[in-house]
Amino acid sequence: MRTILFIIQKEFLQVMRNKTMIPMIFALPFVQLVILANAATMDMKNIDILFVDKDLSSLSAELIRKFTHSPFFNVVSRGFSEKEAEEEMLKNNTDMIMVIPGDFEKDFYKSGKSDIQVQVDAINGMTAGLMNSYAAQIINSFYSEKLSSAGPNAIRQMPLKSVNVDYRFWYNSQLNFKLYMVPGILALLLTIIGMFLTSLNLVREKEIGTIEQINVTPIRKYQFIIGKLVPFWIIALFELALGLTLGKLLFNIPMEGSLLLLFAFAALYLIAVLGIGLFISTLSQTQQQAQFLNFFVMVTFVMLSGIFTPAESMPHWAQNVNLVNPLAYFIRINRMILLKGSGFADLSIDFAIMSVMAVSLTALATWRYRKIA
Amino acid sequence: MKEFLGFVKKEFIHIFRDVRTLVVLFGLPVAQILIFGFVIRNEIQDVNIAILDKSKDPVTFDITGKILSSGFFRLYSYLDSDTEIESVFKSGKVREVIVFEEGFADKLQRENKSALQVIADASDPNSARMIVSYTQGIVADYLKEVNRNVPLPQVINVPVRMMYNADLKSAFMFVPGTMALVLMLVSAMMTSISITREKETGTMEALLVSPLKPVQIIAGKVTPYIILSFINATVIILMGYFIFHLPIRGSIVLLFAETILFITLALSLGIMISTISNSQVTAMFIAAFALLLPTLLLSGFIFPVENMPRILQWLCSIMPPKYFITIIKNVMLKGTGIGEIWSETMILIGMTSFFLLVSSFRFKIRLQ
């Protein structure tokens, strides 16, 4: 036990002495939270829209005004030629083109039917869909407003059956995307600290040859591994506390559930991640190799975990892969505890699975480690 | 020249001897493109829902049937009371609860009006928005059927053309982004680490006293990565073309010329990083935070730059990948020529010269 404590002390000294490490440990959560949470947003605003108004009627002007006043749109210009408009889109000067045909106003008052043609730059399929639905919303409300006040008589009163669909958004009524991202980012943060720092630190000993010196000391393998892992386990938990504080201060993220439960799960999760880091270190001879493996594993985990996109809509095989993806569990549980206030009863299965993962990953890594070093 | 070629050869041997890194080097882009292309989906499907039906009449059964047969939703369970809503959400098993009010069919029959409540778990705001609008759509479709005898004026007709990507395929955005990411990773990160490594292990001094000039040492270090990056870029473009049917509408020559320009930029950035860091860990962290994060997030790869706060938009505009991704999208998907992208190209050239200039100054200082 004393040996382990000495190794831990030595590791801490080394980490603290490293001039790049300290700023990293404090700056990392800050930079990640501030940049990631603000950059990773799907709240559309400033959609550039270009009107080709061939009608030039008061009705078309009114429609355009609706868009000018909307916080989501930014009317870049008006033109008369569709060809010019398309060229503007080629040059990335506009996201959307709306063509108002020549007899827009006339048609509307005669039959209540008019056409508007919309073109969307759809290279980014996700945002194209969103932009289109925002525009459709404005056009819809414009039409119904106009119809009820000035539309043809026949349309005004009809014995229609209707169902009023009233919707509520629970746990995030403002649909604030940041509240969704912050718990995910915290999970990323812990993974980077746990996996990257551990594997690099272990491989470094191999690379510069100091591992041999340790091998000839009476230190046992398990003592060495525990001594190496514990400091990063503590640092990562400290990062979580720091990240949560920043999240509260900067984004006012809700903390509905028990923080103790969150830290308990994080502690388990970190054991699993440290195990992966240890495992990666057994596969690599140089820090370069380790780093590359880290990135590979990390990117794959992150993409599969559903940090940006809902995991349910993935194909079934990917959902099955996620059953063994610790990051997917941690991100989901972070969100459940922080935003919804889920309790231990809701998460007991996840706790059990994570314990199994933590034990088996570290066991596997330790077993591999002994064979190589 | 002979010494230089010998040095390049040595570097190549170094890289090829390391099978693991090579596997990752070529496996990474392939895996990423496949994951992005096949896994990441933004539409919803098979979302678990719960239903609280206080009326239990033919109409609510009808609507329930419509919702469940849509393919978007799957029934997790029926609830019996309002109190269960909270707990079923907290267990994380469902994303939406639909509540039918009492006497639903009666009201619809007598007053032509009844109410339905949709509660969505908005801890994931985007899916919540989609789930609600899908549900509304299904109910609206149902009503259209019920009202089919009443003459409805067709008031709105807004035909939409999705330009350049009619099927809204996500590959159109992921392939250019992954290309930028992988090139950054391979060129900038690998170069910076490989040069810093010589410093850290002390072999840099040995190289410096050799007849090779410093420029040759750097050039020799960089050459293998130029080739590797180029192969990677080609693989990505081919995968996009053959697997995801991404069109190459513009000139291939221009596409490759811009790719080489970006590789050069990434390499010069890598060299610059290596001149300011003394250990591999430092180089890696600078590379990870100065390159990886911005390439993923501040380049318009996944999240559109226009949605970000002003300050971040400024930050984005000094990120090289942003310009490269714009160029690639323009040339490949829109089919533009150099005319529309010359300003982006000039910015990339300017950045490259800047990085090289800084590195050459920094490198000289180290030699003294």
XYZ file of C-alpha atoms in Angstrom:
741
model
C 0.000 0.000 0.000
C 2.809 2.386 0.927
C 4.491 1.650 -2.392
C 1.339 2.559 -4.260
C 1.076 5.815 -2.361
C 4.656 6.686 -3.246
C 4.064 6.018 -6.910
C 0.929 8.128 -6.826
C 2.844 10.913 -5.148
C 5.590 10.685 -7.759
C 3.084 10.773 -10.617
C 1.338 13.785 -9.175
C 4.656 15.573 -8.796
C 5.490 14.831 -12.409
C 2.154 16.041 -13.678
C 2.252 19.201 -11.597
C 5.819 19.958 -12.597
C 4.984 19.766 -16.299
C 4.447 23.318 -17.453
C 2.073 22.405 -20.252
C -0.058 20.093 -18.170
C -1.354 22.553 -15.618
C -2.742 25.098 -18.072
C -4.103 22.194 -20.045
C -5.991 20.805 -17.089
C -7.589 24.141 -16.308
C -7.979 25.504 -19.800
C -9.336 22.347 -21.372
C -12.778 22.330 -19.743
C -13.123 26.047 -20.238
C -12.206 26.032 -23.911
C -14.265 22.950 -24.605
C -17.368 24.210 -22.898
C -17.231 27.724 -24.279
C -16.332 26.803 -27.828
C -18.104 23.492 -28.198
C -21.343 24.530 -26.607
C -21.546 27.674 -28.682
C -20.311 26.164 -31.914
C -22.347 22.990 -31.800
C -25.694 24.529 -32.347
C -28.491 23.622 -34.652
C -30.554 26.667 -33.790
C -30.816 28.208 -37.197
C -30.508 31.930 -37.532
C -29.240 34.314 -40.188
C -30.456 32.192 -43.057
C -29.614 34.195 -46.167
C -32.551 34.405 -48.495
C -32.816 35.998 -51.901
C -36.146 37.001 -53.403
C -36.920 37.041 -57.084
C -40.061 39.125 -57.032
C -41.693 39.106 -60.440
C -44.980 40.391 -59.133
C -43.942 43.554 -57.315
C -47.378 43.763 -55.767
C -48.264 44.908 -52.302
C -48.942 41.291 -51.364
C -45.485 40.106 -52.396
C -43.919 43.046 -50.601
C -45.826 42.084 -47.502
C -44.578 38.502 -47.706
C -41.010 39.680 -48.076
C -41.476 41.962 -45.102
C -42.453 38.914 -43.046
C -39.072 37.431 -43.819
C -37.221 40.688 -43.171
C -38.770 40.846 -39.725
C -38.102 37.229 -38.850
C -35.096 36.683 -36.598
C -34.197 33.565 -38.588
C -33.853 35.167 -41.974
C -31.610 37.699 -43.510
C -32.920 39.012 -46.820
C -29.815 39.573 -48.887
C -31.314 41.180 -51.949
C -34.102 41.177 -54.437
C -33.666 40.454 -58.081
C -35.707 39.792 -61.149
C -33.812 36.993 -62.799
C -33.755 33.419 -61.607
C -30.522 32.819 -63.407
C -28.716 35.553 -61.526
C -30.143 34.216 -58.314
C -28.778 30.756 -58.997
C -25.378 32.228 -59.677
C -25.500 33.908 -56.299
C -26.153 30.517 -54.768
C -23.208 29.052 -56.609
C -21.041 31.733 -55.055
C -22.388 30.890 -51.590
C -23.964 34.303 -51.263
C -27.360 32.928 -50.404
C -28.795 29.812 -48.778
C -32.229 30.066 -50.223
C -34.009 31.527 -53.237
C -37.699 32.324 -53.288
C -39.326 33.033 -56.613
C -42.631 34.907 -56.543
C -44.426 34.483 -59.872
C -45.852 37.327 -61.936
C -49.521 36.998 -61.046
C -49.074 36.127 -57.427
C -51.440 38.735 -56.027
C -54.052 38.335 -58.741
C -54.240 34.579 -58.293
C -54.466 34.872 -54.585
C -57.513 37.098 -54.546
C -59.215 35.243 -57.356
C -58.869 31.653 -56.222
C -56.880 31.621 -53.045
C -54.234 29.654 -54.841
C -50.773 30.909 -55.586
C -47.436 29.375 -56.156
C -44.118 30.281 -54.667
C -41.041 28.496 -55.792
C -38.343 27.775 -53.265
C -34.793 26.629 -53.857
C -32.581 25.566 -50.993
C -28.835 24.963 -51.008
C -29.028 21.398 -49.739
C -25.424 20.304 -49.526
C -25.888 20.140 -45.786
C -29.015 17.994 -45.741
C -29.736 18.574 -42.061
C -29.836 22.338 -42.222
C -31.586 22.353 -45.580
C -34.533 20.553 -44.017
C -34.595 22.977 -41.102
C -34.332 26.061 -43.305
C -37.169 24.823 -45.445
C -39.415 24.177 -42.468
C -38.715 27.626 -41.021
C -39.646 29.214 -44.334
C -42.748 27.056 -44.660
C -43.835 28.171 -41.209
C -43.647 31.839 -42.170
C -45.467 31.305 -45.458
C -48.153 29.260 -43.735
C -48.863 31.851 -41.113
C -48.831 34.574 -43.761
C -51.411 32.733 -45.798
C -53.736 31.916 -42.968
C -53.536 35.503 -41.748
C -54.370 36.812 -45.202
C -57.070 34.251 -45.773
C -58.979 35.018 -42.627
C -58.920 38.743 -43.281
C -59.097 39.112 -47.030
C -59.451 35.684 -48.580
C -62.296 34.552 -50.804
C -65.528 34.173 -48.839
C -65.937 30.471 -49.502
C -62.857 29.654 -47.548
C -63.673 31.412 -44.342
C -66.296 29.234 -42.762
C -66.382 25.518 -43.037
C -67.636 22.786 -40.747
C -64.275 21.107 -40.338
C -63.471 18.614 -37.659
C -60.317 19.598 -35.855
C -58.049 18.175 -33.218
C -56.096 20.680 -31.277
C -52.622 19.234 -30.797
C -51.172 20.939 -27.794
C -47.516 20.201 -27.263
C -45.200 20.508 -24.294
C -41.455 20.244 -24.235
C -40.448 18.826 -20.904
C -37.018 19.157 -19.287
C -35.953 21.867 -21.731
C -38.957 23.954 -22.581
C -36.931 26.606 -24.394
C -35.408 23.919 -26.624
C -31.993 25.259 -25.724
C -29.465 23.179 -27.607
C -26.700 24.087 -25.177
C -28.387 22.272 -22.338
C -28.234 19.194 -24.517
C -24.610 19.674 -25.530
C -23.025 20.532 -22.166
C -23.538 17.119 -20.509
C -22.190 15.500 -23.661
C -19.145 17.750 -23.672
C -18.436 16.898 -20.044
C -18.374 13.240 -21.039
C -15.916 14.028 -23.833
C -13.727 15.938 -21.437
C -13.443 13.041 -19.031
C -12.697 10.652 -21.848
C -9.885 12.797 -23.208
C -8.288 13.150 -19.797
C -8.747 9.512 -18.897
C -7.792 7.859 -22.141
C -5.289 10.207 -23.744
C -3.291 11.262 -20.738
C -3.064 7.747 -19.322
C -1.981 6.014 -22.472
C 0.514 8.723 -23.385
C 1.958 8.764 -19.902
C 2.447 4.998 -19.870
C 3.906 4.827 -23.345
C 6.264 7.649 -22.561
C 7.974 5.494 -19.943
C 8.460 2.845 -22.594
C 9.645 5.269 -25.215
C 12.279 6.992 -23.119
C 13.268 3.712 -21.515
C 12.457 4.465 -17.887
C 10.102 1.500 -17.822
C 13.100 -0.768 -17.537
C 14.261 1.002 -14.414
C 10.856 0.449 -12.892
C 10.897 -3.181 -13.971
C 14.050 -3.848 -11.976
C 12.613 -2.306 -8.801
C 10.625 -4.476 -6.379
C 7.442 -2.676 -7.450
C 4.826 -5.139 -8.554
C 2.889 -4.753 -11.773
C -0.430 -4.136 -10.067
C 1.123 -1.537 -7.765
C 2.630 0.222 -10.743
C -0.607 0.196 -12.694
C -2.682 1.420 -9.783
C -0.092 4.085 -9.082
C -0.251 5.224 -12.692
C -4.019 5.200 -13.006
C -5.144 6.715 -9.731
C -3.715 10.205 -10.357
C -5.546 10.505 -13.656
C -8.686 9.140 -12.093
C -8.520 11.906 -9.488
C -7.630 14.587 -12.053
C -10.522 13.551 -14.274
C -13.024 13.661 -11.414
C -11.698 17.069 -10.504
C -12.239 18.098 -14.147
C -15.825 16.936 -13.906
C -16.388 19.145 -10.866
C -14.738 22.056 -12.661
C -16.756 21.425 -15.807
C -20.014 21.243 -13.889
C -19.237 24.505 -12.116
C -18.434 26.213 -15.402
C -21.543 24.759 -16.983
C -23.647 26.125 -14.160
C -22.016 29.558 -14.269
C -21.857 29.986 -18.035
C -24.914 28.177 -19.292
C -26.958 27.712 -16.169
C -27.386 24.021 -16.867
C -30.002 22.408 -14.676
C -28.926 19.883 -12.065
C -32.163 18.076 -11.474
C -30.751 14.828 -10.199
C -28.284 13.875 -7.529
C -24.726 15.030 -8.154
C -23.487 12.235 -5.951
C -25.063 9.739 -8.341
C -23.428 11.515 -11.273
C -20.010 11.349 -9.659
C -20.519 7.710 -8.726
C -21.256 6.844 -12.334
C -18.377 9.002 -13.558
C -16.025 7.202 -11.190
C -17.080 3.855 -12.638
C -16.924 5.160 -16.182
C -13.415 6.471 -15.622
C -12.195 3.068 -14.501
C -13.413 1.684 -17.817
C -11.792 4.525 -19.766
C -8.512 4.232 -17.893
C -8.636 0.547 -18.751
C -8.926 1.437 -22.428
C -6.051 3.885 -22.085
C -3.944 1.202 -20.449
C -4.892 -1.229 -23.172
C -3.903 1.220 -25.891
C -0.563 1.719 -24.188
C 0.096 -2.010 -24.383
C -0.503 -1.869 -28.125
C 1.909 0.973 -28.761
C 5.619 1.455 -28.607
C 5.667 5.187 -29.252
C 3.531 8.084 -28.187
C 2.741 8.757 -31.819
C 1.198 5.322 -32.197
C -0.678 5.680 -28.952
C -2.052 9.039 -29.966
C -3.210 7.752 -33.292
C -4.958 4.806 -31.699
C -6.519 7.175 -29.165
C -7.945 9.313 -31.918
C -9.251 6.355 -33.788
C -11.019 4.880 -30.782
C -12.242 8.259 -29.611
C -13.640 9.404 -32.943
C -15.423 6.104 -33.453
C -16.892 6.151 -29.954
C -17.976 9.756 -30.243
C -19.618 9.366 -33.611
C -21.506 6.272 -32.524
C -22.475 7.624 -29.138
C -25.162 9.987 -30.340
C -23.561 13.119 -28.989
C -24.777 15.165 -31.943
C -27.529 13.009 -33.372
C -30.134 10.811 -31.709
C -28.846 7.282 -31.212
C -32.282 5.765 -31.773
C -32.340 6.621 -35.434
C -29.133 4.734 -36.120
C -29.321 1.366 -37.843
C -29.721 -1.626 -35.568
C -26.189 -2.906 -35.868
C -24.885 0.483 -34.750
C -27.230 0.433 -31.773
C -25.852 -2.976 -30.907
C -22.318 -1.631 -31.095
C -23.395 1.069 -28.682
C -24.209 -1.607 -26.112
C -20.466 -1.944 -25.594
C -19.617 1.726 -26.106
C -18.986 3.197 -22.650
C -19.178 6.758 -23.953
C -22.728 6.187 -25.184
C -23.784 5.163 -21.678
C -22.043 8.039 -20.006
C -23.423 10.723 -22.321
C -26.936 9.381 -21.977
C -26.738 9.095 -18.218
C -25.220 12.548 -17.830
C -28.185 13.968 -19.663
C -30.663 11.881 -17.720
C -29.322 12.869 -14.327
C -28.665 16.525 -15.051
C -31.676 17.406 -17.187
C -34.345 14.972 -16.070
C -33.348 14.109 -12.559
C -33.394 10.369 -13.051
C -32.564 8.435 -9.922
C -30.647 5.277 -9.124
C -33.708 3.091 -9.693
C -33.893 4.316 -13.299
C -30.223 3.679 -13.868
C -29.510 0.506 -11.944
C -29.062 -1.597 -15.086
C -26.660 0.944 -16.541
C -24.690 0.947 -13.315
C -24.442 -2.826 -13.468
C -23.316 -2.831 -17.089
C -20.767 -0.102 -16.487
C -19.334 -2.021 -13.504
C -18.904 -5.090 -15.671
C -17.219 -3.002 -18.357
C -14.927 -1.301 -15.875
C -13.814 -4.581 -14.327
C -13.378 -6.463 -17.575
C -11.570 -3.681 -19.419
C -9.061 -3.074 -16.649
C -8.593 -6.789 -16.151
C -7.964 -7.315 -19.854
C -5.542 -4.398 -20.004
C -3.659 -5.496 -16.890
C -3.344 -9.011 -18.243
C -1.999 -7.718 -21.569
C 0.281 -5.325 -19.782
C 2.111 -7.972 -17.815
C 2.880 -9.912 -20.963
C 4.592 -7.031 -22.696
C 6.475 -4.939 -20.213
C 20.486 15.488 -53.523
C 21.644 11.930 -53.004
C 21.821 12.466 -49.262
C 18.383 13.956 -49.347
C 16.889 10.981 -51.194
C 18.556 8.671 -48.731
C 17.012 10.609 -45.899
C 13.537 10.461 -47.465
C 13.975 6.743 -47.905
C 14.866 6.383 -44.250
C 11.745 8.267 -43.269
C 9.636 6.025 -45.454
C 11.133 2.933 -43.878
C 10.363 4.406 -40.450
C 6.723 4.822 -41.364
C 6.239 1.531 -43.170
C 7.881 -0.443 -40.431
C 5.196 0.750 -38.065
C 2.316 -1.402 -39.261
C -0.080 -0.372 -36.512
C 0.104 3.302 -37.336
C -0.243 2.524 -41.010
C -3.377 0.517 -40.378
C -4.884 3.364 -38.405
C -3.634 5.863 -40.954
C -5.577 4.232 -43.732
C -8.291 2.694 -41.591
C -9.321 5.976 -40.022
C -10.648 7.706 -43.115
C -12.356 4.561 -44.346
C -14.005 3.906 -40.987
C -15.031 7.526 -40.615
C -16.615 7.784 -44.020
C -18.495 4.545 -43.444
C -19.690 5.596 -39.992
C -20.746 9.001 -41.203
C -22.420 7.612 -44.249
C -24.271 4.727 -42.713
C -24.746 5.549 -39.059
C -25.361 9.228 -38.648
C -28.939 9.971 -39.485
C -30.865 12.994 -38.626
C -34.342 11.790 -39.319
C -36.219 9.944 -36.626
C -37.446 6.404 -36.764
C -38.668 3.812 -34.266
C -38.923 6.314 -31.444
C -40.381 4.746 -28.321
C -43.564 6.402 -27.126
C -46.141 5.855 -24.417
C -49.848 6.532 -24.773
C -52.246 7.688 -22.113
C -55.676 7.113 -23.586
C -58.339 8.469 -21.248
C -61.061 7.936 -23.772
C -60.454 4.524 -25.346
C -62.864 4.966 -28.226
C -62.695 4.023 -31.923
C -61.268 7.421 -32.896
C -58.383 7.319 -30.447
C -57.644 3.749 -31.499
C -57.659 4.908 -35.074
C -55.246 7.753 -34.421
C -53.027 5.496 -32.294
C -52.966 2.977 -35.105
C -51.972 5.664 -37.594
C -49.175 6.877 -35.345
C -47.787 3.426 -34.672
C -47.931 2.279 -38.262
C -46.073 5.345 -39.514
C -42.672 3.769 -38.915
C -41.528 6.755 -36.888
C -42.923 5.559 -33.587
C -43.026 2.366 -31.610
C -45.295 1.708 -28.662
C -43.415 1.181 -25.425
C -46.445 0.969 -23.182
C -49.907 2.267 -22.391
C -50.086 4.437 -19.294
C -52.973 4.474 -16.844
C -52.647 7.840 -15.167
C -50.962 11.242 -15.402
C -48.593 10.406 -12.578
C -46.907 7.728 -14.625
C -45.767 10.222 -17.270
C -42.981 11.619 -15.157
C -41.568 8.265 -14.170
C -41.655 6.798 -17.666
C -39.666 9.803 -18.901
C -37.174 9.528 -16.071
C -36.510 5.897 -16.800
C -35.370 7.070 -20.222
C -37.507 4.516 -22.006
C -39.713 6.833 -24.044
C -39.242 10.114 -25.863
C -42.880 11.111 -26.185
C -46.151 10.639 -24.370
C -49.442 11.204 -26.174
C -52.448 12.032 -24.030
C -55.981 11.714 -25.408
C -58.541 13.684 -23.415
C -61.671 12.061 -22.036
C -64.588 11.707 -24.421
C -62.348 12.328 -27.409
C -64.642 10.848 -30.083
C -67.755 12.370 -28.539
C -66.362 15.857 -28.601
C -65.116 15.457 -32.110
C -68.559 14.297 -33.154
C -70.592 16.913 -31.339
C -68.395 20.005 -31.221
C -66.166 19.165 -34.168
C -63.285 19.774 -31.845
C -61.212 17.752 -29.427
C -57.813 18.002 -27.868
C -54.733 15.902 -27.815
C -51.652 16.573 -25.781
C -48.183 15.682 -26.916
C -45.409 15.750 -24.335
C -41.891 15.389 -25.666
C -38.670 14.764 -23.809
C -36.815 17.882 -24.855
C -33.542 17.012 -23.198
C -32.669 16.372 -26.834
C -34.226 19.512 -28.316
C -33.797 18.766 -31.996
C -35.364 15.340 -31.880
C -38.100 16.685 -29.632
C -38.941 19.267 -32.258
C -38.996 16.639 -34.972
C -41.002 14.146 -32.925
C -43.669 16.742 -32.221
C -43.915 17.901 -35.798
C -44.137 14.317 -37.075
C -46.947 13.630 -34.638
C -48.744 16.777 -35.718
C -48.334 15.725 -39.301
C -49.879 12.325 -38.688
C -52.846 13.840 -36.871
C -53.280 16.368 -39.687
C -53.269 13.565 -42.234
C -55.897 11.740 -40.230
C -58.089 14.837 -40.139
C -57.718 15.326 -43.873
C -59.156 11.860 -44.304
C -62.010 12.533 -41.898
C -62.797 15.810 -43.621
C -62.505 14.483 -47.116
C -66.164 15.258 -47.890
C -65.760 18.933 -47.109
C -64.354 20.792 -50.113
C -60.955 22.124 -49.169
C -59.358 24.929 -51.099
C -55.779 24.171 -51.937
C -54.318 27.371 -50.698
C -50.617 26.854 -50.405
C -48.407 25.456 -53.004
C -44.735 25.859 -52.279
C -42.724 23.521 -54.452
C -39.235 23.188 -53.033
C -36.160 22.307 -54.974
C -33.288 21.001 -52.925
C -30.352 22.203 -54.949
C -27.206 20.111 -55.480
C -28.425 17.406 -53.115
C -31.975 16.461 -53.989
C -32.163 13.500 -51.591
C -30.668 15.415 -48.676
C -27.920 12.825 -48.287
C -25.665 13.452 -45.346
C -22.656 12.155 -47.254
C -22.621 15.404 -49.217
C -21.529 17.205 -46.145
C -19.487 14.491 -44.427
C -17.195 13.568 -47.275
C -15.658 17.045 -47.709
C -15.475 17.473 -43.947
C -13.803 14.130 -43.360
C -11.308 14.938 -46.055
C -10.304 18.125 -44.260
C -10.179 16.287 -40.946
C -8.069 13.399 -42.148
C -5.652 15.608 -44.056
C -5.189 17.770 -41.000
C -4.677 14.739 -38.816
C -2.233 12.986 -41.096
C -0.340 15.970 -42.389
C -0.205 18.402 -39.522
C -0.317 16.136 -36.513
C 1.913 13.383 -37.816
C 4.506 15.853 -39.088
C 4.630 17.844 -35.905
C 4.954 14.716 -33.796
C 7.572 13.151 -36.007
C 9.769 16.260 -35.932
C 9.287 16.843 -32.216
C 10.203 13.237 -31.610
C 13.648 13.790 -33.065
C 14.044 16.688 -30.671
C 12.779 14.803 -27.665
C 14.907 11.741 -28.214
C 17.915 13.899 -29.019
C 18.436 12.580 -32.540
C 17.731 16.012 -33.971
C 21.232 17.110 -33.063
C 22.656 14.157 -34.904
C 20.671 15.174 -37.955
C 21.774 18.779 -37.679
C 25.474 17.896 -37.724
C 24.939 15.693 -40.774
C 25.635 17.162 -44.208
C 21.921 17.711 -44.691
C 20.720 21.295 -44.600
C 17.933 22.095 -42.121
C 15.571 22.743 -45.010
C 16.372 19.316 -46.386
C 15.769 17.675 -43.027
C 12.346 19.251 -42.806
C 11.543 18.533 -46.439
C 12.623 14.935 -45.981
C 10.440 14.565 -42.905
C 7.495 16.004 -44.749
C 7.713 14.197 -48.085
C 6.336 10.809 -46.966
C 3.363 12.496 -45.375
C 2.586 14.407 -48.574
C 2.290 11.105 -50.365
C 0.305 9.424 -47.602
C -2.094 12.349 -47.391
C -2.567 12.367 -51.100
C -3.413 8.670 -51.136
C -5.878 9.244 -48.312
C -7.541 12.121 -50.113
C -7.886 10.013 -53.244
C -9.356 7.116 -51.284
C -11.907 9.426 -49.684
C -12.949 10.944 -53.004
C -13.258 7.501 -54.578
C -15.305 6.184 -51.660
C -17.587 9.175 -51.869
C -17.992 8.662 -55.566
C -18.512 4.911 -55.640
C -20.226 4.181 -52.339
C -22.261 7.306 -51.698
C -22.599 8.463 -55.303
C -21.266 11.894 -54.653
C -20.996 13.682 -57.951
C -17.776 15.318 -59.057
C -19.330 18.131 -61.017
C -16.302 20.371 -61.327
C -12.851 19.831 -62.721
C -10.883 16.962 -61.215
C -7.621 18.748 -61.873
C -8.805 21.729 -59.869
C -10.017 19.442 -57.089
C -6.644 17.758 -56.767
C -4.747 21.017 -57.088
C -6.729 22.469 -54.179
C -6.178 19.272 -52.213
C -2.432 19.535 -52.692
C -2.602 23.158 -51.619
C -4.385 22.163 -48.432
C -1.931 19.344 -47.745
C 0.917 21.836 -48.099
C -0.842 24.147 -45.703
C -1.386 21.382 -43.154
C 2.237 20.327 -43.399
C 3.517 23.850 -42.905
C 1.218 24.154 -39.915
C 2.683 20.910 -38.593
C 6.191 22.258 -39.030
C 5.251 25.428 -37.208
C 3.797 23.459 -34.312
C 6.974 21.405 -34.089
C 9.081 24.560 -33.829
C 7.136 25.810 -30.832
C 6.863 22.582 -28.858
C 9.573 20.608 -27.163
C 7.816 17.390 -26.284
C 5.515 15.119 -28.207
C 2.751 15.499 -25.647
C 2.767 19.255 -26.109
C 2.791 18.890 -29.871
C -0.123 16.479 -29.679
C -2.192 18.705 -27.489
C -1.545 21.743 -29.618
C -2.397 19.668 -32.654
C -5.529 18.304 -31.036
C -6.849 21.620 -29.875
C -5.582 23.842 -32.612
C -6.457 21.434 -35.380
C -8.866 18.700 -34.520
C -11.420 20.663 -32.590
C -11.583 23.549 -35.046
C -11.737 21.195 -38.008
C -14.655 19.367 -36.497
C -16.532 22.295 -35.081
C -15.362 25.628 -36.394
C -15.299 24.850 -40.061
C -18.901 24.338 -41.007
C -18.204 20.594 -41.168
C -21.130 19.623 -38.971
C -22.514 22.836 -37.584
C -23.144 25.827 -39.828
C -20.883 28.764 -39.076
C -23.709 31.293 -39.523
C -25.485 30.029 -36.416
C -22.598 30.730 -34.101
C -22.061 33.852 -32.010
C -20.080 36.641 -33.707
C -16.839 36.011 -31.835
C -16.806 32.371 -32.835
C -17.536 33.360 -36.420
C -14.408 35.500 -36.388
C -12.509 32.585 -34.934
C -13.880 30.392 -37.703
C -12.611 32.752 -40.336
C -8.985 32.135 -39.331
C -9.449 28.362 -39.524
C -7.959 26.921 -42.705
C -10.346 23.922 -42.920
C -13.297 26.279 -43.301
C -11.965 27.526 -46.626
C -10.936 24.108 -47.799
C -14.344 22.633 -47.072
C -16.003 25.487 -48.946
C -13.710 24.906 -51.895
C -14.318 21.161 -51.966
C -18.076 21.561 -51.730
C -18.034 24.128 -54.501
C -15.873 22.193 -56.888
C -17.267 18.722 -56.234
C -20.919 19.334 -55.586
C -21.742 22.612 -57.237
C -19.308 22.324 -60.107
C -17.891 25.805 -59.860
C -14.605 26.800 -61.438
C -11.700 28.737 -60.012
C -13.637 31.975 -60.607
C -15.950 31.442 -57.650
C -13.328 30.179 -55.247
C -10.271 32.249 -55.984
C -10.593 34.288 -52.782
C -10.641 31.131 -50.641
C -7.676 29.805 -52.584
C -5.733 33.019 -52.040
C -6.450 32.870 -48.309
C -5.100 29.303 -48.145
C -1.955 30.325 -50.050
C -1.499 33.305 -47.739
C -1.854 31.134 -44.642
C 0.644 28.603 -45.967
C 3.253 31.284 -46.611
C 2.652 32.723 -43.169
C 3.185 29.377 -41.445
C 6.316 28.678 -43.445
C 7.695 32.116 -42.712
C 7.118 31.796 -38.982
C 8.641 28.320 -38.929
C 11.755 29.393 -40.763
C 12.308 32.216 -38.263
C 11.685 29.971 -35.299
C 13.833 27.223 -36.700
C 16.861 29.473 -37.100
C 16.628 30.575 -33.487
C 16.774 26.967 -32.369
C 19.943 26.350 -34.312
C 21.959 29.018 -32.544
